[in-house]
Short mmCIF file of C-alpha atoms in Angstrom, two decimals:
data_model
loop_
_atom_site.label_atom_id
_atom_site.label_comp_id
_atom_site.label_asym_id
_atom_site.label_seq_id
_atom_site.Cartn_x
_atom_site.Cartn_y
_atom_site.Cartn_z
CA MET A 210 0.03 0.02 0.48
CA GLN A 211 3.13 2.32 0.62
CA ALA A 212 3.99 1.81 -2.79
CA ASN A 213 0.89 2.46 -4.34
CA THR A 214 0.55 5.92 -1.84
CA ASP A 215 4.04 6.83 -2.99
CA ARG A 216 3.58 6.27 -6.73
CA TYR A 217 1.05 8.19 -6.96
CA SER A 218 2.24 10.85 -4.77
CA ARG A 219 2.83 13.35 -8.09
CA GLN A 220 -0.44 13.34 -9.04
CA ILE A 221 -2.32 13.62 -4.97
CA ILE A 222 -0.58 16.56 -4.81
CA PHE A 223 -2.42 17.89 -8.00
CA PRO A 224 -5.30 19.56 -6.47
CA GLY A 225 -7.73 18.90 -9.75
CA ILE A 226 -6.61 15.32 -8.72
CA GLY A 227 -6.36 14.70 -5.17
CA LYS A 228 -6.16 11.34 -2.85
CA ALA A 229 -10.30 11.22 -3.53
CA GLY A 230 -9.57 11.39 -6.97
CA GLN A 231 -7.34 8.92 -6.93
CA ALA A 232 -9.41 6.80 -5.09
CA LYS A 233 -12.09 7.12 -7.92
CA LEU A 234 -9.02 6.92 -10.45
CA GLY A 235 -8.41 3.00 -8.65
CA LYS A 236 -11.88 2.26 -8.51
CA SER A 237 -13.09 2.73 -12.83
CA THR A 238 -12.59 0.78 -15.41
CA VAL A 239 -11.33 2.34 -18.59
CA VAL A 240 -11.33 0.09 -22.41
CA ILE A 241 -9.29 1.50 -24.76
CA ILE A 242 -10.13 0.34 -28.14
CA GLY A 243 -8.14 0.29 -30.99
CA CYS A 244 -3.75 0.42 -29.65
CA GLY A 245 -1.68 2.01 -32.03
CA ALA A 246 -0.10 5.38 -31.46
CA LEU A 247 -3.37 6.67 -29.75
CA GLY A 248 -4.24 3.84 -27.96
CA THR A 249 -0.25 3.23 -26.58
CA VAL A 250 -0.24 6.63 -25.21
CA ALA A 251 -3.52 6.87 -23.70
CA ALA A 252 -3.12 3.09 -22.33
CA ALA A 253 0.50 4.12 -20.94
CA CYS A 254 -0.82 7.75 -19.19
CA LEU A 255 -4.00 5.65 -18.14
CA ALA A 256 -1.87 2.69 -16.47
CA ARG A 257 0.67 4.84 -14.52
CA ALA A 258 -2.14 7.14 -13.36
CA GLY A 259 -3.94 4.27 -11.37
CA ILE A 260 -6.75 3.17 -13.25
CA GLY A 261 -8.06 0.46 -11.28
CA ARG A 262 -8.91 -1.64 -14.63
CA LEU A 263 -7.88 -1.33 -18.29
CA ARG A 264 -8.96 -3.58 -21.05
CA ILE A 265 -6.94 -2.97 -24.17
CA VAL A 266 -8.47 -3.92 -27.54
CA ASP A 267 -6.81 -4.67 -30.57
CA ARG A 268 -7.06 -7.15 -33.68
CA ASP A 269 -3.71 -6.61 -34.94
CA PHE A 270 0.30 -7.54 -34.44
CA ILE A 271 3.04 -5.32 -34.54
CA GLU A 272 5.71 -4.46 -38.15
CA TYR A 273 8.56 -2.44 -37.81
CA HIS A 274 6.20 0.70 -39.05
CA ASN A 275 4.42 0.70 -36.13
CA LEU A 276 7.73 1.27 -33.70
CA GLN A 277 8.36 5.09 -34.97
CA ARG A 278 5.61 6.10 -32.58
CA GLN A 279 3.41 3.21 -30.78
CA ILE A 280 5.57 3.55 -27.85
CA LEU A 281 4.53 0.41 -26.12
CA PHE A 282 6.10 -2.04 -28.54
CA ASP A 283 10.11 -3.27 -29.49
CA GLU A 284 11.53 -4.91 -31.43
CA ASP A 285 11.38 -7.75 -29.66
CA ASP A 286 7.39 -7.79 -29.99
CA VAL A 287 8.07 -7.76 -33.82
CA ARG A 288 10.23 -10.68 -34.01
CA ASN A 289 8.06 -12.73 -31.43
CA GLN A 290 4.91 -12.00 -33.39
CA ILE A 291 3.32 -10.60 -30.65
CA PRO A 292 -0.12 -9.13 -31.35
CA LYS A 293 -0.56 -5.46 -29.46
CA ALA A 294 -3.26 -6.10 -26.95
CA VAL A 295 -0.90 -8.72 -25.57
CA ALA A 296 2.30 -6.58 -25.71
CA ALA A 297 0.79 -3.52 -24.13
CA GLU A 298 -0.48 -5.93 -21.69
CA ARG A 299 3.12 -7.11 -21.00
CA HIS A 300 4.87 -3.84 -20.86
CA LEU A 301 2.34 -2.25 -18.80
CA ARG A 302 2.46 -4.42 -16.11
CA LYS A 303 5.65 -3.44 -15.60
CA ALA A 304 5.00 -0.28 -15.13
CA ASN A 305 2.38 -0.70 -12.91
CA SER A 306 1.25 -4.32 -11.08
CA SER A 307 -1.18 -2.64 -8.86
CA ILE A 308 -3.94 -2.50 -11.44
CA GLU A 309 -5.65 -5.18 -13.48
CA ILE A 310 -4.67 -4.56 -17.07
CA GLU A 311 -6.42 -7.12 -19.99
CA GLY A 312 -5.42 -7.37 -23.01
CA ILE A 313 -8.04 -8.76 -25.77
CA VAL A 314 -7.06 -9.59 -29.14
CA ALA A 315 -9.98 -9.36 -30.79
CA ASP A 316 -12.15 -7.86 -33.58
CA VAL A 317 -14.39 -4.84 -33.15
CA ASN A 318 -17.66 -5.34 -34.11
CA TYR A 319 -21.41 -5.24 -33.87
CA ARG A 320 -21.22 -8.85 -33.02
CA SER A 321 -18.08 -8.10 -30.12
CA ILE A 322 -18.75 -4.67 -29.18
CA GLU A 323 -20.88 -4.46 -26.69
CA ARG A 324 -19.45 -7.83 -24.60
CA LEU A 325 -16.34 -5.54 -25.11
CA ILE A 326 -16.96 -2.30 -23.57
CA ALA A 327 -19.37 -4.32 -20.34
CA GLY A 328 -18.48 -2.75 -17.56
CA ALA A 329 -16.92 0.20 -18.92
CA ASP A 330 -16.73 4.23 -17.25
CA VAL A 331 -15.01 5.42 -20.06
CA ILE A 332 -14.47 4.28 -23.51
CA LEU A 333 -11.21 5.85 -25.46
CA ASP A 334 -11.16 5.76 -29.00
CA GLY A 335 -7.89 4.69 -30.81
CA VAL A 336 -8.70 2.95 -33.75
CA ASP A 337 -7.28 4.13 -36.95
CA ASN A 338 -10.66 3.87 -38.81
CA LEU A 339 -13.96 5.71 -39.02
CA GLU A 340 -16.44 2.51 -39.19
CA THR A 341 -15.12 1.56 -36.49
CA ARG A 342 -15.52 4.51 -34.59
CA TYR A 343 -19.40 5.43 -35.55
CA LEU A 344 -20.02 1.88 -34.30
CA ILE A 345 -18.72 2.94 -30.94
CA ASN A 346 -20.11 5.78 -31.21
CA ASP A 347 -23.57 3.90 -31.29
CA ALA A 348 -22.66 1.32 -28.71
CA SER A 349 -22.19 4.11 -26.30
CA LEU A 350 -25.20 5.82 -26.62
CA LYS A 351 -26.85 2.67 -26.41
CA HIS A 352 -25.30 1.75 -23.19
CA GLY A 353 -24.96 5.33 -21.54
CA ILE A 354 -20.66 5.22 -21.77
CA PRO A 355 -19.37 8.17 -22.76
CA TRP A 356 -16.24 7.82 -24.88
CA ILE A 357 -13.15 9.77 -26.41
CA TYR A 358 -13.19 10.83 -29.60
CA GLY A 359 -9.52 11.30 -30.95
CA ALA A 360 -7.99 10.69 -34.12
CA ALA A 361 -4.01 11.93 -35.95
CA VAL A 362 -2.65 11.62 -39.39
CA SER A 363 0.18 14.16 -40.51
CA SER A 364 0.68 16.52 -38.09
CA ASP A 365 -3.03 17.42 -37.64
CA GLY A 366 -5.39 15.90 -34.71
CA MET A 367 -8.83 16.08 -32.87
CA THR A 368 -10.62 15.24 -30.13
CA MET A 369 -13.67 15.09 -28.88
CA ASN A 370 -15.57 13.77 -25.81
CA ILE A 371 -19.10 12.19 -26.24
CA ILE A 372 -21.16 12.53 -23.45
CA PRO A 373 -24.87 10.82 -24.01
CA GLY A 374 -27.74 12.40 -23.57
CA LYS A 375 -25.72 15.42 -22.74
CA THR A 376 -23.11 16.54 -25.51
CA PRO A 377 -23.90 15.81 -29.23
CA CYS A 378 -22.51 12.76 -30.44
CA ILE A 379 -20.24 12.44 -33.98
CA ARG A 380 -23.26 12.02 -35.93
CA CYS A 381 -24.88 14.84 -34.43
CA LEU A 382 -21.80 16.79 -35.77
CA PHE A 383 -20.74 14.53 -39.25
CA PRO A 384 -24.40 12.97 -40.05
CA HIS A 385 -22.25 10.84 -42.59
CA MET A 386 -19.41 8.92 -42.90
CA PRO A 387 -16.86 9.80 -45.92
CA ALA A 388 -16.83 6.97 -49.11
CA SER A 389 -13.20 4.99 -47.92
CA GLY A 390 -10.17 6.45 -50.08
CA ARG A 391 -11.64 9.93 -49.80
CA ILE A 392 -9.74 10.77 -46.33
CA PRO A 393 -6.04 10.36 -45.62
CA THR A 394 -5.32 7.74 -43.30
CA CYS A 395 -1.51 7.32 -41.70
CA ASP A 396 -0.45 4.94 -44.88
CA THR A 397 -1.23 7.38 -46.84
CA ALA A 398 -0.21 10.59 -45.41
CA GLY A 399 2.02 9.60 -42.99
CA VAL A 400 2.52 10.90 -39.12
CA VAL A 401 4.65 12.73 -37.23
CA SER A 402 4.12 10.99 -34.38
CA SER A 403 3.92 13.67 -32.06
CA ALA A 404 0.24 14.25 -33.28
CA PRO A 405 -1.08 11.39 -31.52
CA PHE A 406 1.09 11.77 -28.90
CA VAL A 407 -0.69 15.41 -27.82
CA ILE A 408 -4.13 13.76 -28.30
CA GLY A 409 -3.46 10.49 -27.11
CA ALA A 410 -2.61 12.59 -23.77
CA LEU A 411 -5.71 15.08 -24.28
CA GLN A 412 -7.69 11.91 -24.62
CA SER A 413 -6.20 10.62 -21.07
CA VAL A 414 -6.49 13.97 -19.27
CA GLU A 415 -10.28 14.33 -20.30
CA ALA A 416 -10.94 10.28 -19.30
CA MET A 417 -9.45 10.86 -15.73
CA LYS A 418 -11.47 14.48 -15.41
CA MET A 419 -14.22 12.28 -16.28
CA LEU A 420 -13.64 9.82 -13.43
CA VAL A 421 -12.69 11.96 -11.23
CA GLY A 422 -16.11 13.82 -11.76
CA ALA A 423 -14.16 17.27 -12.57
CA GLU A 424 -16.83 19.72 -13.50
CA ASP A 425 -14.63 21.68 -16.65
CA VAL A 426 -14.37 18.36 -19.07
CA SER A 427 -14.13 19.96 -22.87
CA ARG A 428 -16.99 20.72 -24.16
CA ASP A 429 -15.46 21.57 -27.23
CA LEU A 430 -13.92 19.78 -30.50
CA ILE A 431 -9.99 20.39 -30.35
CA THR A 432 -7.45 20.43 -33.06
CA ILE A 433 -4.12 20.50 -33.21
CA ASP A 434 -1.38 20.67 -35.48
CA VAL A 435 2.07 19.83 -34.08
CA TRP A 436 3.73 21.00 -37.16
CA THR A 437 2.58 24.18 -37.14
CA GLY A 438 2.14 24.46 -33.14
CA ALA A 439 -1.81 25.47 -33.69
CA PHE A 440 -4.09 24.48 -31.17
CA GLN A 441 -8.04 25.21 -31.79
CA HIS A 442 -10.66 24.90 -29.71
CA LEU A 443 -13.81 24.74 -31.33
CA GLN A 444 -17.04 25.50 -29.74
CA ILE A 445 -19.67 22.92 -30.67
CA SER A 446 -23.62 22.70 -29.51
CA ASP A 447 -24.08 22.27 -25.88
CA ALA A 448 -26.28 19.29 -26.60
CA PRO A 449 -27.30 16.66 -29.16
CA SER A 450 -29.13 17.38 -32.11
CA PRO A 451 -32.85 16.67 -32.38
CA ASP A 452 -31.83 15.11 -35.96
CA CYS A 453 -29.77 12.90 -35.07
CA PRO A 454 -30.10 9.04 -35.48
CA ALA A 455 -28.15 7.95 -33.05
CA CYS A 456 -29.20 10.07 -30.03
CA GLN A 457 -32.96 9.55 -30.76
CA GLY A 458 -32.47 6.11 -29.72
CA LYS A 459 -31.23 4.73 -34.04
CA TYR A 460 -28.62 2.67 -33.74
CA GLU A 461 -27.79 2.26 -37.69
CA PHE A 462 -23.93 1.19 -37.20
CA LEU A 463 -24.87 -1.59 -34.64
CA ALA A 464 -27.79 -2.82 -36.74
CA ALA A 465 -25.93 -2.66 -40.89
CA ARG A 466 -23.64 -5.77 -38.99
CA PHE A 467 -20.52 -3.67 -39.90
CA GLY A 468 -17.19 -5.85 -40.33
CA ALA A 469 -20.07 -9.59 -40.73
CA ARG A 470 -17.29 -11.01 -42.87
CA THR A 471 -14.49 -9.20 -44.43
CA THR A 472 -13.12 -5.08 -44.39
CA SER A 473 -10.97 -3.56 -46.59
CA LEU A 474 -8.20 -1.92 -43.69
CA CYS A 475 -7.76 1.13 -45.36
CA GLY A 476 -4.42 2.01 -46.57
CA GLN A 477 -2.72 -1.06 -45.27
CA ASN A 478 -3.04 -3.46 -48.64
CA ALA A 479 -4.38 -5.87 -46.41
CA VAL A 480 -8.39 -7.43 -45.63
CA GLN A 481 -9.27 -8.74 -42.52
CA VAL A 482 -11.62 -11.71 -42.96
CA VAL A 483 -14.01 -12.31 -40.19
CA VAL A 484 -16.07 -15.83 -39.80
CA PRO A 485 -19.12 -16.12 -38.33
CA GLY A 486 -18.74 -17.94 -34.86
CA ASP A 487 -16.20 -18.76 -32.81
CA ALA A 488 -14.39 -21.05 -34.62
CA GLU A 489 -10.84 -22.78 -32.59
CA LEU A 490 -8.36 -23.22 -35.13
CA SER A 491 -5.51 -26.13 -34.41
CA PHE A 492 -2.17 -24.03 -35.41
CA GLU A 493 -0.36 -26.95 -35.06
CA GLU A 494 -2.31 -28.63 -37.75
CA LEU A 495 -2.55 -26.25 -39.92
CA ALA A 496 0.78 -25.60 -40.01
CA ARG A 497 1.57 -28.74 -41.38
CA ARG A 498 -0.76 -28.58 -44.27
CA PHE A 499 0.58 -25.30 -45.02
CA GLN A 500 4.24 -26.35 -44.77
CA GLU A 501 3.75 -28.54 -48.33
CA ILE A 502 2.47 -25.42 -50.23
CA GLY A 503 4.27 -22.37 -48.93
CA GLN A 504 6.07 -20.77 -46.01
CA VAL A 505 4.82 -20.92 -42.26
CA SER A 506 5.56 -20.07 -38.62
CA TYR A 507 3.57 -19.78 -35.86
CA ASN A 508 3.37 -18.94 -31.97
CA GLU A 509 0.48 -19.39 -29.49
CA PHE A 510 -0.55 -15.57 -30.71
CA MET A 511 -0.90 -16.48 -34.38
CA LEU A 512 0.29 -18.33 -37.50
CA ARG A 513 2.06 -16.77 -40.74
CA PHE A 514 2.17 -18.18 -43.94
CA ALA A 515 2.83 -17.15 -47.61
CA VAL A 516 1.43 -18.31 -50.39
CA ASP A 517 0.25 -17.27 -53.89
CA GLY A 518 2.20 -14.06 -53.13
CA TYR A 519 -0.12 -13.52 -50.44
CA GLU A 520 1.46 -13.16 -46.22
CA THR A 521 -1.88 -14.20 -43.96
CA VAL A 522 -1.88 -13.64 -40.21
CA LEU A 523 -4.50 -16.50 -38.42
CA PHE A 524 -5.73 -15.37 -35.45
CA PRO A 525 -6.90 -18.84 -33.07
CA ASP A 526 -10.22 -16.87 -33.29
CA GLY A 527 -10.48 -18.31 -37.00
CA ARG A 528 -9.83 -14.56 -38.27
CA ALA A 529 -7.27 -13.94 -40.55
CA ILE A 530 -5.50 -10.62 -41.69
CA VAL A 531 -4.30 -11.05 -45.85
CA LYS A 532 -1.71 -9.07 -46.91
CA GLY A 533 -1.19 -7.61 -50.28
CA THR A 534 -4.51 -6.78 -51.24
CA ASN A 535 -7.12 -4.43 -50.83
CA ASP A 536 -9.88 -7.16 -53.01
CA GLU A 537 -11.77 -8.05 -50.49
CA SER A 538 -12.66 -11.24 -52.88
CA VAL A 539 -9.75 -12.11 -53.18
CA ALA A 540 -9.12 -12.16 -49.06
CA LYS A 541 -11.76 -14.16 -48.77
CA GLY A 542 -10.87 -16.84 -51.87
CA LEU A 543 -7.76 -17.30 -50.20
CA TYR A 544 -9.18 -17.53 -46.97
CA ALA A 545 -11.84 -20.52 -48.21
CA LYS A 546 -9.08 -21.75 -49.97
CA TYR A 547 -6.51 -22.94 -47.60
CA VAL A 548 -8.34 -22.25 -44.21
CA GLY A 549 -12.12 -22.89 -45.04
CA MET A 550 -15.05 -20.98 -44.62
CA MET B 255 -15.88 40.60 -47.48
CA SER B 256 -12.37 38.58 -47.62
CA VAL B 257 -12.32 35.85 -45.11
CA LYS B 258 -9.50 33.31 -44.41
CA VAL B 259 -10.09 29.74 -45.07
CA GLN B 260 -8.51 26.85 -43.26
CA ILE B 261 -8.09 24.26 -45.83
CA PRO B 262 -8.39 20.73 -43.88
CA LEU B 263 -6.21 17.61 -45.12
CA PRO B 264 -8.44 15.95 -47.45
CA LEU B 265 -8.79 19.46 -49.76
CA ARG B 266 -5.41 20.55 -50.39
CA GLY B 267 -5.04 18.54 -53.21
CA PRO B 268 -7.17 21.17 -55.09
CA THR B 269 -5.63 23.77 -53.50
CA GLY B 270 -2.13 22.87 -54.49
CA GLY B 271 -1.25 22.12 -50.84
CA LEU B 272 -2.28 25.13 -48.94
CA SER B 273 -3.75 24.74 -45.69
CA GLU B 274 -5.44 28.41 -45.99
CA VAL B 275 -6.64 30.67 -48.88
CA GLU B 276 -8.40 33.49 -48.78
CA ALA B 277 -12.34 33.95 -50.23
CA ARG B 278 -14.67 36.65 -50.55
CA GLY B 279 -18.22 36.90 -49.40
CA SER B 280 -20.86 37.84 -46.50
CA ASN B 281 -22.08 34.84 -45.28
CA ILE B 282 -21.10 31.21 -45.37
CA ARG B 283 -22.28 30.44 -48.87
CA GLU B 284 -20.61 32.99 -50.69
CA VAL B 285 -17.55 32.38 -49.28
CA ILE B 286 -18.03 28.40 -50.07
CA ASP B 287 -19.11 29.42 -53.79
CA ASP B 288 -15.93 31.69 -53.60
CA LEU B 289 -13.43 29.05 -53.15
CA VAL B 290 -15.17 26.56 -55.31
CA ALA B 291 -15.22 29.66 -58.33
CA SER B 292 -11.22 29.42 -57.53
CA TYR B 293 -10.37 25.91 -56.80
CA PRO B 294 -13.21 23.99 -58.64
CA ASP B 295 -12.02 20.55 -57.73
CA ILE B 296 -12.96 21.64 -54.04
CA ARG B 297 -16.91 21.28 -55.82
CA GLU B 298 -16.72 17.47 -56.12
CA ARG B 299 -15.61 16.90 -52.38
CA LEU B 300 -17.63 19.58 -50.74
CA PHE B 301 -20.95 19.27 -52.30
CA MET B 302 -23.27 16.43 -52.48
CA GLY B 303 -25.48 17.04 -55.83
CA ASP B 304 -25.87 20.70 -57.14
CA GLU B 305 -26.57 21.84 -53.64
CA GLU B 306 -26.30 20.35 -50.64
CA LEU B 307 -23.02 20.17 -48.82
CA ASN B 308 -21.33 17.26 -47.83
CA ARG B 309 -22.71 15.56 -44.67
CA PHE B 310 -19.18 14.77 -43.17
CA VAL B 311 -17.61 18.26 -42.35
CA SER B 312 -18.36 20.76 -40.49
CA ILE B 313 -17.78 24.69 -40.73
CA PHE B 314 -17.15 26.82 -38.01
CA VAL B 315 -16.40 30.70 -37.99
CA GLN B 316 -13.81 32.00 -35.55
CA GLY B 317 -14.09 29.05 -33.88
CA GLN B 318 -17.72 28.31 -33.62
CA ASP B 319 -20.38 25.75 -35.54
CA VAL B 320 -22.51 27.31 -38.09
CA ARG B 321 -25.12 25.32 -36.97
CA LEU B 322 -25.00 27.33 -33.75
CA LEU B 323 -25.11 30.43 -35.78
CA GLU B 324 -27.51 30.81 -39.18
CA GLY B 325 -25.56 27.70 -40.57
CA LEU B 326 -24.98 28.72 -44.49
CA GLU B 327 -26.48 31.90 -43.90
CA THR B 328 -24.07 33.22 -41.54
CA THR B 329 -22.50 36.46 -41.90
CA VAL B 330 -18.99 36.66 -41.92
CA LYS B 331 -16.83 39.77 -40.97
CA GLU B 332 -13.48 41.06 -42.72
CA GLY B 333 -11.10 39.03 -41.64
CA ASP B 334 -12.79 35.92 -39.81
CA LEU B 335 -11.30 32.64 -39.84
CA ILE B 336 -13.20 30.01 -41.71
CA THR B 337 -12.38 26.17 -40.53
CA ILE B 338 -13.51 23.63 -43.01
CA LEU B 339 -13.19 20.10 -40.83
CA PRO B 340 -13.87 16.64 -41.77
CA LEU B 341 -13.46 13.95 -39.15
CA ALA B 342 -10.19 12.91 -39.06
CA ALA B 343 -10.03 9.02 -39.37
CA GLY B 344 -5.93 7.70 -38.30
CA GLY B 345 -5.36 6.37 -34.82
#
């Protein structure tokens, strides 16, 4: 206990948190969806700040180009093919062993999201695509759990708090999702690490403010450009829009069953294939089969095999990420041919 | 009336990479018409069909959402800063 009083002493001195605030943080649950640049920064801030329960959900594995900005990962994680959620959990346990940290390797889709956010006091957005954000928006409103939108690309970033019933939601401000390919992603426009660092840090402090019950939780849409140093507070409505379907209880993204089968991973030249139901793959058996036709390697978390000019990463639940194509039918075809669906 | 318009990353192709441009008009509608006249390729990214502004952008005048004001009819003053903002995706 002494260790913990000492561990948090510097933030307990800060009047906005204090002893009472620290106790509230320790009883709180935060779910971080997506553990890339934003997610690793937020997870590091919140784990070190003593959030009692931290659930980190991510569907991906670590590549060298992630290390430039995804601060919880290192070269060993890439070499050992550790999924992001698992690596994040392992690294954070070393920083703070007194809290519960749960890394979950899973796709966040219409089937899984409500289970994954269960029990959360705040949901923190670290995802890399808009579809999942509109899905988080629906789930947050349906269950009355605040979520903190954040995004960063190039040297720009933006963040906004969504408090169900009190603030506008993402659809109040941006009713339509732009067509894919119309908006820049980190893979097409690049990203300067400081942009997600600032946004992830802002999301974390807003989460902490919500959890300690601060009265001055941000009601603005905040935008930054770390290259020019510009920082803008944009004033938005102080209430949900009466025209917003999601705020009126129509959860179209949950109902649309987004992510049912295949999803092109925007800008990554990769497609994710999700199979209905819960498969349990035997990597040992698959590896034996794939050895005959291509290159294969596996560990307890994932199996990689290269065949027909594509690299496929398989997860134990049957999910796959096919690299080297944006064509969903190609990915599905490969999956059907080699894994079976 | 001359105003400054902040151009978001997805619209900088049509402006030749410029992140801020000047435009003229007495209200937001006129400012956007002037912007489109100067940078015609912006039109298809900013509008759905002929008239309706694409609803994946929000527009702010001097940091305030135009929906809190008079929408596209919101009047602008000399030197005002207009921000066109789509939802950003990366993470």
